[in-house]
Every structure is written in C-alpha cells, then in structure tokens.
Short mmCIF file of C-alpha atoms and ligand atoms in Angstrom, two decimals:
data_model
loop_
_atom_site.label_atom_id
_atom_site.label_comp_id
_atom_site.label_asym_id
_atom_site.label_seq_id
_atom_site.Cartn_x
_atom_site.Cartn_y
_atom_site.Cartn_z
CA MET A 1409 41.63 12.53 16.58
CA THR A 1410 38.52 12.46 14.39
CA GLN A 1411 35.91 9.84 15.19
CA PRO A 1412 34.92 7.48 12.38
CA ALA A 1413 31.55 8.51 10.94
CA ASN A 1414 28.62 6.23 11.70
CA PRO A 1415 27.51 4.32 8.63
CA PRO A 1416 24.28 5.81 7.23
CA GLU A 1417 21.10 3.97 8.13
CA PRO A 1418 19.64 1.84 5.32
CA LEU A 1419 17.25 3.68 3.03
CA HIS A 1420 14.32 1.59 4.24
CA THR A 1421 14.87 2.73 7.83
CA ARG A 1422 15.08 6.36 6.79
CA LEU A 1423 12.01 6.08 4.58
CA ARG A 1424 10.06 4.56 7.47
CA THR A 1425 11.09 7.47 9.69
CA ALA A 1426 10.29 10.04 7.00
CA THR A 1427 6.79 8.61 6.50
CA ALA A 1428 5.97 7.60 10.09
CA GLU A 1429 3.79 10.63 10.69
CA ALA A 1430 1.90 10.11 7.42
CA HIS A 1431 1.33 6.44 8.33
CA GLU A 1432 -0.04 7.43 11.72
CA ALA A 1433 -2.36 9.99 10.16
CA LEU A 1434 -3.69 7.46 7.67
CA GLU A 1435 -4.15 4.75 10.27
CA ARG A 1436 -5.95 7.23 12.53
CA ASP A 1437 -8.23 8.74 9.90
CA LEU A 1438 -9.07 5.55 8.04
CA ASP A 1439 -11.58 4.47 10.67
CA TRP A 1440 -11.31 0.98 9.22
CA GLN A 1441 -12.91 -0.97 12.08
CA GLU A 1442 -16.08 1.08 11.76
CA ARG A 1443 -16.07 0.76 7.96
CA VAL A 1444 -15.61 -2.99 7.78
CA ALA A 1445 -18.20 -3.64 10.50
CA THR A 1446 -20.81 -4.33 7.79
CA LEU A 1447 -20.31 -6.13 4.46
CA PRO A 1448 -21.54 -3.12 2.42
CA GLY A 1449 -19.02 -1.00 4.32
CA TYR A 1450 -16.24 -3.51 3.65
CA ARG A 1451 -17.20 -3.57 -0.03
CA ALA A 1452 -17.18 0.23 -0.23
CA LEU A 1453 -13.68 0.36 1.27
CA LEU A 1454 -12.42 -2.25 -1.21
CA ALA A 1455 -14.04 -0.28 -4.05
CA ARG A 1456 -12.16 2.81 -3.00
CA LEU A 1457 -8.90 0.86 -2.75
CA ARG A 1458 -9.53 -0.53 -6.22
CA GLY A 1459 -9.61 2.97 -7.65
CA PHE A 1460 -6.33 3.79 -5.95
CA HIS A 1461 -4.57 0.69 -7.23
CA ALA A 1462 -6.01 1.20 -10.73
CA ALA A 1463 -4.38 4.64 -10.84
CA TYR A 1464 -1.09 3.81 -9.11
CA GLU A 1465 -0.13 0.37 -10.40
CA PRO A 1466 0.40 1.41 -14.06
CA ALA A 1467 2.42 4.47 -12.98
CA ILE A 1468 4.60 2.36 -10.68
CA ALA A 1469 5.10 -0.28 -13.38
CA LEU A 1470 6.28 2.42 -15.76
CA GLY A 1471 8.71 3.93 -13.27
CA LEU A 1472 10.14 0.58 -12.19
CA SER A 1473 10.46 -0.92 -15.65
CA ASP A 1474 10.89 -4.34 -14.04
CA GLU A 1475 7.76 -6.40 -14.56
CA ALA A 1476 9.28 -9.58 -13.13
CA PHE A 1477 9.73 -7.74 -9.83
CA PHE A 1478 6.42 -5.92 -9.93
CA ALA A 1479 4.06 -8.66 -11.19
CA PRO A 1480 3.75 -10.58 -7.88
CA ARG A 1481 3.13 -7.25 -6.14
CA ARG A 1482 0.16 -6.19 -8.26
CA ARG A 1483 -3.08 -6.34 -6.30
CA LEU A 1484 -5.73 -5.05 -8.68
CA ALA A 1485 -6.75 -8.61 -9.59
CA ALA A 1486 -7.16 -9.49 -5.90
CA LEU A 1487 -9.36 -6.44 -5.40
CA ASP A 1488 -11.44 -7.45 -8.41
CA ALA A 1489 -11.79 -11.00 -7.08
CA ASP A 1490 -13.01 -9.72 -3.70
CA LEU A 1491 -15.39 -7.21 -5.26
CA ALA A 1492 -16.77 -9.85 -7.66
CA ALA A 1493 -17.41 -12.16 -4.72
CA LEU A 1494 -19.24 -9.29 -3.04
CA GLY A 1495 -21.52 -8.83 -6.05
CA LEU A 1496 -19.86 -6.18 -8.24
CA ASP A 1497 -19.79 -7.23 -11.90
CA SER A 1498 -16.88 -6.37 -14.16
CA SER A 1499 -18.41 -3.32 -15.83
CA THR A 1500 -19.34 -1.85 -12.44
CA ARG A 1501 -15.81 -2.48 -11.19
CA ALA A 1502 -14.22 -0.90 -14.23
CA ALA A 1503 -16.42 2.20 -13.75
CA LEU A 1504 -15.41 2.74 -10.10
CA PRO A 1505 -13.88 6.17 -9.46
CA ALA A 1506 -10.11 6.50 -9.30
CA PRO A 1507 -7.81 9.34 -8.23
CA PRO A 1508 -5.55 11.08 -10.75
CA ALA A 1509 -2.59 8.93 -11.77
CA PRO A 1510 0.62 10.09 -10.08
CA ARG A 1511 3.68 11.28 -11.97
CA LEU A 1512 6.45 8.95 -10.90
CA GLU A 1513 9.50 9.81 -12.87
CA GLY A 1514 12.27 7.31 -12.38
CA GLU A 1515 13.03 4.39 -10.15
CA GLY A 1516 13.34 6.35 -6.89
CA ALA A 1517 9.84 7.82 -7.15
CA ALA A 1518 8.36 4.47 -8.20
CA PHE A 1519 9.99 2.73 -5.23
CA GLY A 1520 8.77 5.43 -2.84
CA ALA A 1521 5.18 4.93 -4.01
CA LEU A 1522 5.47 1.15 -4.04
CA TYR A 1523 6.81 1.27 -0.47
CA VAL A 1524 3.42 2.57 0.66
CA LEU A 1525 1.46 -0.12 -1.19
CA GLU A 1526 3.81 -2.93 -0.10
CA GLY A 1527 3.73 -1.73 3.50
CA SER A 1528 -0.05 -1.67 3.41
CA THR A 1529 0.04 -5.48 3.07
CA LEU A 1530 1.34 -5.59 6.67
CA GLY A 1531 -1.56 -3.60 8.07
CA GLY A 1532 -3.81 -5.53 5.66
CA LEU A 1533 -3.05 -8.75 7.52
CA VAL A 1534 -4.42 -7.21 10.72
CA ILE A 1535 -7.51 -5.99 8.88
CA GLY A 1536 -8.00 -9.35 7.13
CA ARG A 1537 -7.92 -11.27 10.40
CA HIS A 1538 -10.44 -8.88 11.88
CA VAL A 1539 -12.80 -9.06 8.88
CA GLY A 1540 -12.55 -12.86 8.74
CA GLY A 1541 -13.39 -13.13 12.43
CA LEU A 1542 -16.29 -10.74 12.09
CA HIS A 1543 -17.97 -11.93 8.90
CA GLY A 1544 -17.09 -15.61 8.84
CA ALA A 1545 -15.32 -18.05 6.57
CA GLY A 1546 -17.09 -17.03 3.36
CA VAL A 1547 -15.90 -13.43 3.33
CA PRO A 1548 -13.47 -12.73 0.47
CA LEU A 1549 -9.99 -11.73 1.67
CA ALA A 1550 -7.80 -11.93 -1.45
CA TYR A 1551 -6.67 -8.30 -1.13
CA SER A 1552 -5.77 -8.37 2.54
CA SER A 1553 -4.50 -11.92 2.92
CA GLY A 1554 -4.02 -13.29 -0.60
CA ARG A 1555 -0.23 -13.39 -0.46
CA GLY A 1556 -0.32 -16.09 2.17
CA ARG A 1557 3.16 -17.43 2.91
CA GLU A 1558 4.65 -15.21 0.22
CA ALA A 1559 3.93 -12.08 2.25
CA GLY A 1560 7.14 -12.24 4.32
CA PRO A 1561 9.53 -13.07 1.44
CA LEU A 1562 7.96 -10.40 -0.81
CA TRP A 1563 8.35 -7.75 1.88
CA ARG A 1564 11.96 -8.70 2.62
CA ALA A 1565 12.87 -8.74 -1.07
CA PHE A 1566 11.23 -5.35 -1.51
CA ARG A 1567 13.24 -3.86 1.35
CA ALA A 1568 16.47 -5.26 -0.07
CA ARG A 1569 15.78 -3.63 -3.45
CA LEU A 1570 14.90 -0.36 -1.73
CA ASP A 1571 18.14 -0.39 0.25
CA GLY A 1572 20.06 -1.00 -2.95
CA LEU A 1573 18.79 2.14 -4.69
CA GLY A 1574 21.47 4.60 -5.73
CA ALA A 1575 22.02 7.65 -3.53
CA GLY A 1576 20.76 9.86 -6.34
CA GLN A 1577 17.31 8.23 -6.09
CA GLU A 1578 16.79 8.77 -2.38
CA GLN A 1579 15.17 12.21 -2.35
CA ALA A 1580 12.69 11.12 -5.01
CA ALA A 1581 11.82 8.04 -2.94
CA PHE A 1582 11.18 10.11 0.21
CA ALA A 1583 9.05 12.64 -1.65
CA ALA A 1584 6.99 9.97 -3.42
CA GLY A 1585 6.55 7.98 -0.19
CA VAL A 1586 5.10 10.94 1.70
CA ALA A 1587 3.01 12.08 -1.30
CA THR A 1588 1.56 8.60 -1.80
CA PHE A 1589 0.58 8.30 1.87
CA GLU A 1590 -1.10 11.71 1.68
CA ALA A 1591 -2.87 10.87 -1.58
CA MET A 1592 -4.13 7.63 -0.11
CA ARG A 1593 -5.37 9.32 3.03
CA GLY A 1594 -7.20 11.90 0.93
CA TRP A 1595 -8.66 9.27 -1.35
CA LEU A 1596 -9.75 6.81 1.33
CA THR A 1597 -11.14 9.34 3.77
CA THR A 1598 -13.03 11.80 1.58
CA ALA A 1599 -16.65 12.29 2.47
CA ALA A 1600 -18.22 10.90 -0.70
CA LEU A 1601 -17.47 7.23 -0.22
CA GLY A 1602 -19.52 4.80 -2.18
C1 HEM B 1487 -4.21 1.40 3.78
C2 HEM B 1487 -3.56 2.13 4.60
C3 HEM B 1487 -2.17 1.78 5.09
C4 HEM B 1487 -0.99 1.95 4.47
C5 HEM B 1487 -0.77 2.56 3.09
C6 HEM B 1487 0.05 1.46 5.35
C7 HEM B 1487 1.40 1.48 5.07
C8 HEM B 1487 2.35 0.85 5.82
C9 HEM B 1487 3.76 0.82 5.54
C10 HEM B 1487 4.45 1.52 4.38
C11 HEM B 1487 4.35 0.03 6.46
C12 HEM B 1487 5.80 -0.38 6.49
C13 HEM B 1487 6.54 0.22 7.66
C14 HEM B 1487 7.99 -0.24 7.60
O1 HEM B 1487 8.73 0.28 6.76
O2 HEM B 1487 8.35 -1.12 8.36
C15 HEM B 1487 3.31 -0.44 7.34
C16 HEM B 1487 3.51 -1.28 8.41
C17 HEM B 1487 2.53 -1.64 9.28
N1 HEM B 1487 1.26 -1.13 9.33
FE1 HEM B 1487 0.41 0.08 7.98
N2 HEM B 1487 -0.53 0.99 6.47
C18 HEM B 1487 -1.89 1.17 6.37
C19 HEM B 1487 -2.84 0.90 7.29
C20 HEM B 1487 -2.59 0.26 8.45
C21 HEM B 1487 -3.59 -0.03 9.43
C22 HEM B 1487 -5.05 0.35 9.34
C23 HEM B 1487 -2.98 -0.69 10.41
C24 HEM B 1487 -3.57 -1.23 11.66
C25 HEM B 1487 -4.46 -2.15 11.60
C26 HEM B 1487 -1.58 -0.81 10.06
C27 HEM B 1487 -0.65 -1.47 10.78
C28 HEM B 1487 0.62 -1.73 10.37
C29 HEM B 1487 1.51 -2.69 11.02
C30 HEM B 1487 1.16 -3.58 12.20
C31 HEM B 1487 2.72 -2.62 10.32
C32 HEM B 1487 3.95 -3.44 10.59
C33 HEM B 1487 4.86 -2.71 11.50
C34 HEM B 1487 6.11 -3.53 11.71
O3 HEM B 1487 6.06 -4.77 11.62
O4 HEM B 1487 7.15 -2.92 11.95
N3 HEM B 1487 -1.39 -0.19 8.88
N4 HEM B 1487 2.11 0.08 6.92
#
C-alpha cells in the first residue's frame, strides 16, 4: 500500500531554510555591535542601509504592483528621519551611494527580495534595543523600531501572502531571496563605508 505523501511545507518555511546560510553569513559579517558603538558609526550604517532601500524599494514596488500592501512596508522615509536627526540634510541624503537596482521580474522575485527586507525588521528590533540602551533616549530609532505594535501583524500578513504565492513563482522567490541577502551582505560589508 502506498503511503500518503506529506503535505509540502509552506513556502515561507522553505524560503527560510533556503536562505538560512545567507542570513548567518550576513549576521556574522555585519559586525553591527562594533559599528553602532559610536553615533558616527551608527549613522554610517544607516547611510549604507538608505542606499540599499533606495535601490530596492522601487524595484520591489514594480514587481509587486500592490501599493496598498507595500506602502506600510516602505522604510526609506524612516531612514531619512533617522539620518536627518543625526545631522544629514536632504541633499546629502539624496546623494548617498546606492547599489545597482535589482531586476525583479514578477511577483515571485519581488516577494523573495521583500522577504529579506521584512525579515530584517526582526533583527532590527534587537539592534534598536541595543542602540537605545547604549546611546540613550534621544537616539533616533525610526528604522529599527518605527513599526511599533504593527511589527508583528505586518510580519504575519507578509508570511501569509508569501505562502499564498502560486507554485510557478516559487523558484523566482528562492533565487531573489538568496540574491538579495548576498547583495546586502556585499553592500553593507564592503571596505569603503562612509
Ligand atoms: C540587515 C541584515 C539582516 C537581514 C537582511 C535579516 C533578515 C532576516 C530574515 C529574512 C528573517 C526572517 C526569518 C524567518 O523567515 O523567520 C530574520 C529573522 C531574524 N533575524 Fe535577521 N536579518 C539581518 C540581521 C540580523 C541581525 C544582525 C540579527 C541579530 C541581532 C538578526 C536576528 C534575527 C532574529 C532574532 C530573527 C527572528 C528569528 C525568529 O523569530 O525566528 N538578524 N532576519
């Protein structure tokens, strides 16, 4: 008698497994505790993240074609608010370097890339608590902690949408997830940080 096949794991679970190594590499190489130990270091890290979001958010928006879903997940404005509070005026912010924009063709690729940015809000909470404890109440934390109570619901709603993607989108989501992690690691850990 043939055994019934196990139901496939949800896409989110498989994407987490497929990108686990890339997450570990990023977390290891980021050296974030050292970098946020001083306010100029914290500002430099946020400046680098701003460039990444400036390049990736428009590409993700295009691939998703669902602004109502994406709007509350945009974080460029939060990065700008933090950087402004740390003394960077708008023309300096707009001139910050950014990586090449990714090619995200279709919903699967856009969701794979957005998975990385949405997941980074979870690690961001850890970083935000650390930075707040280190530099005191006045330190701007819109990027890392700005979602407040919305963080949990936004993450759960994201996972539900991810799990609902059609089977034809899955390979594109895996590939974009790994590529986005690698691009972020390259961008945030290159020598010339400013
Ligand atoms: C900016 C770089 C980072 C990116 C892009 C990133 C990405 C991700 C992603 C995609 C997830 C979701 C995993 C899942 O599917 O459940 C995640 C979860 C998480 N990350 Fe990171 N991460 C980053 C940095 C960090 C750092 C530096 C830490 C440590 C302070 C960290 C700690 C965590 C934690 C605690 C979770 C939640 C794990 C769970 O609740 O299951 N991350 N991150």
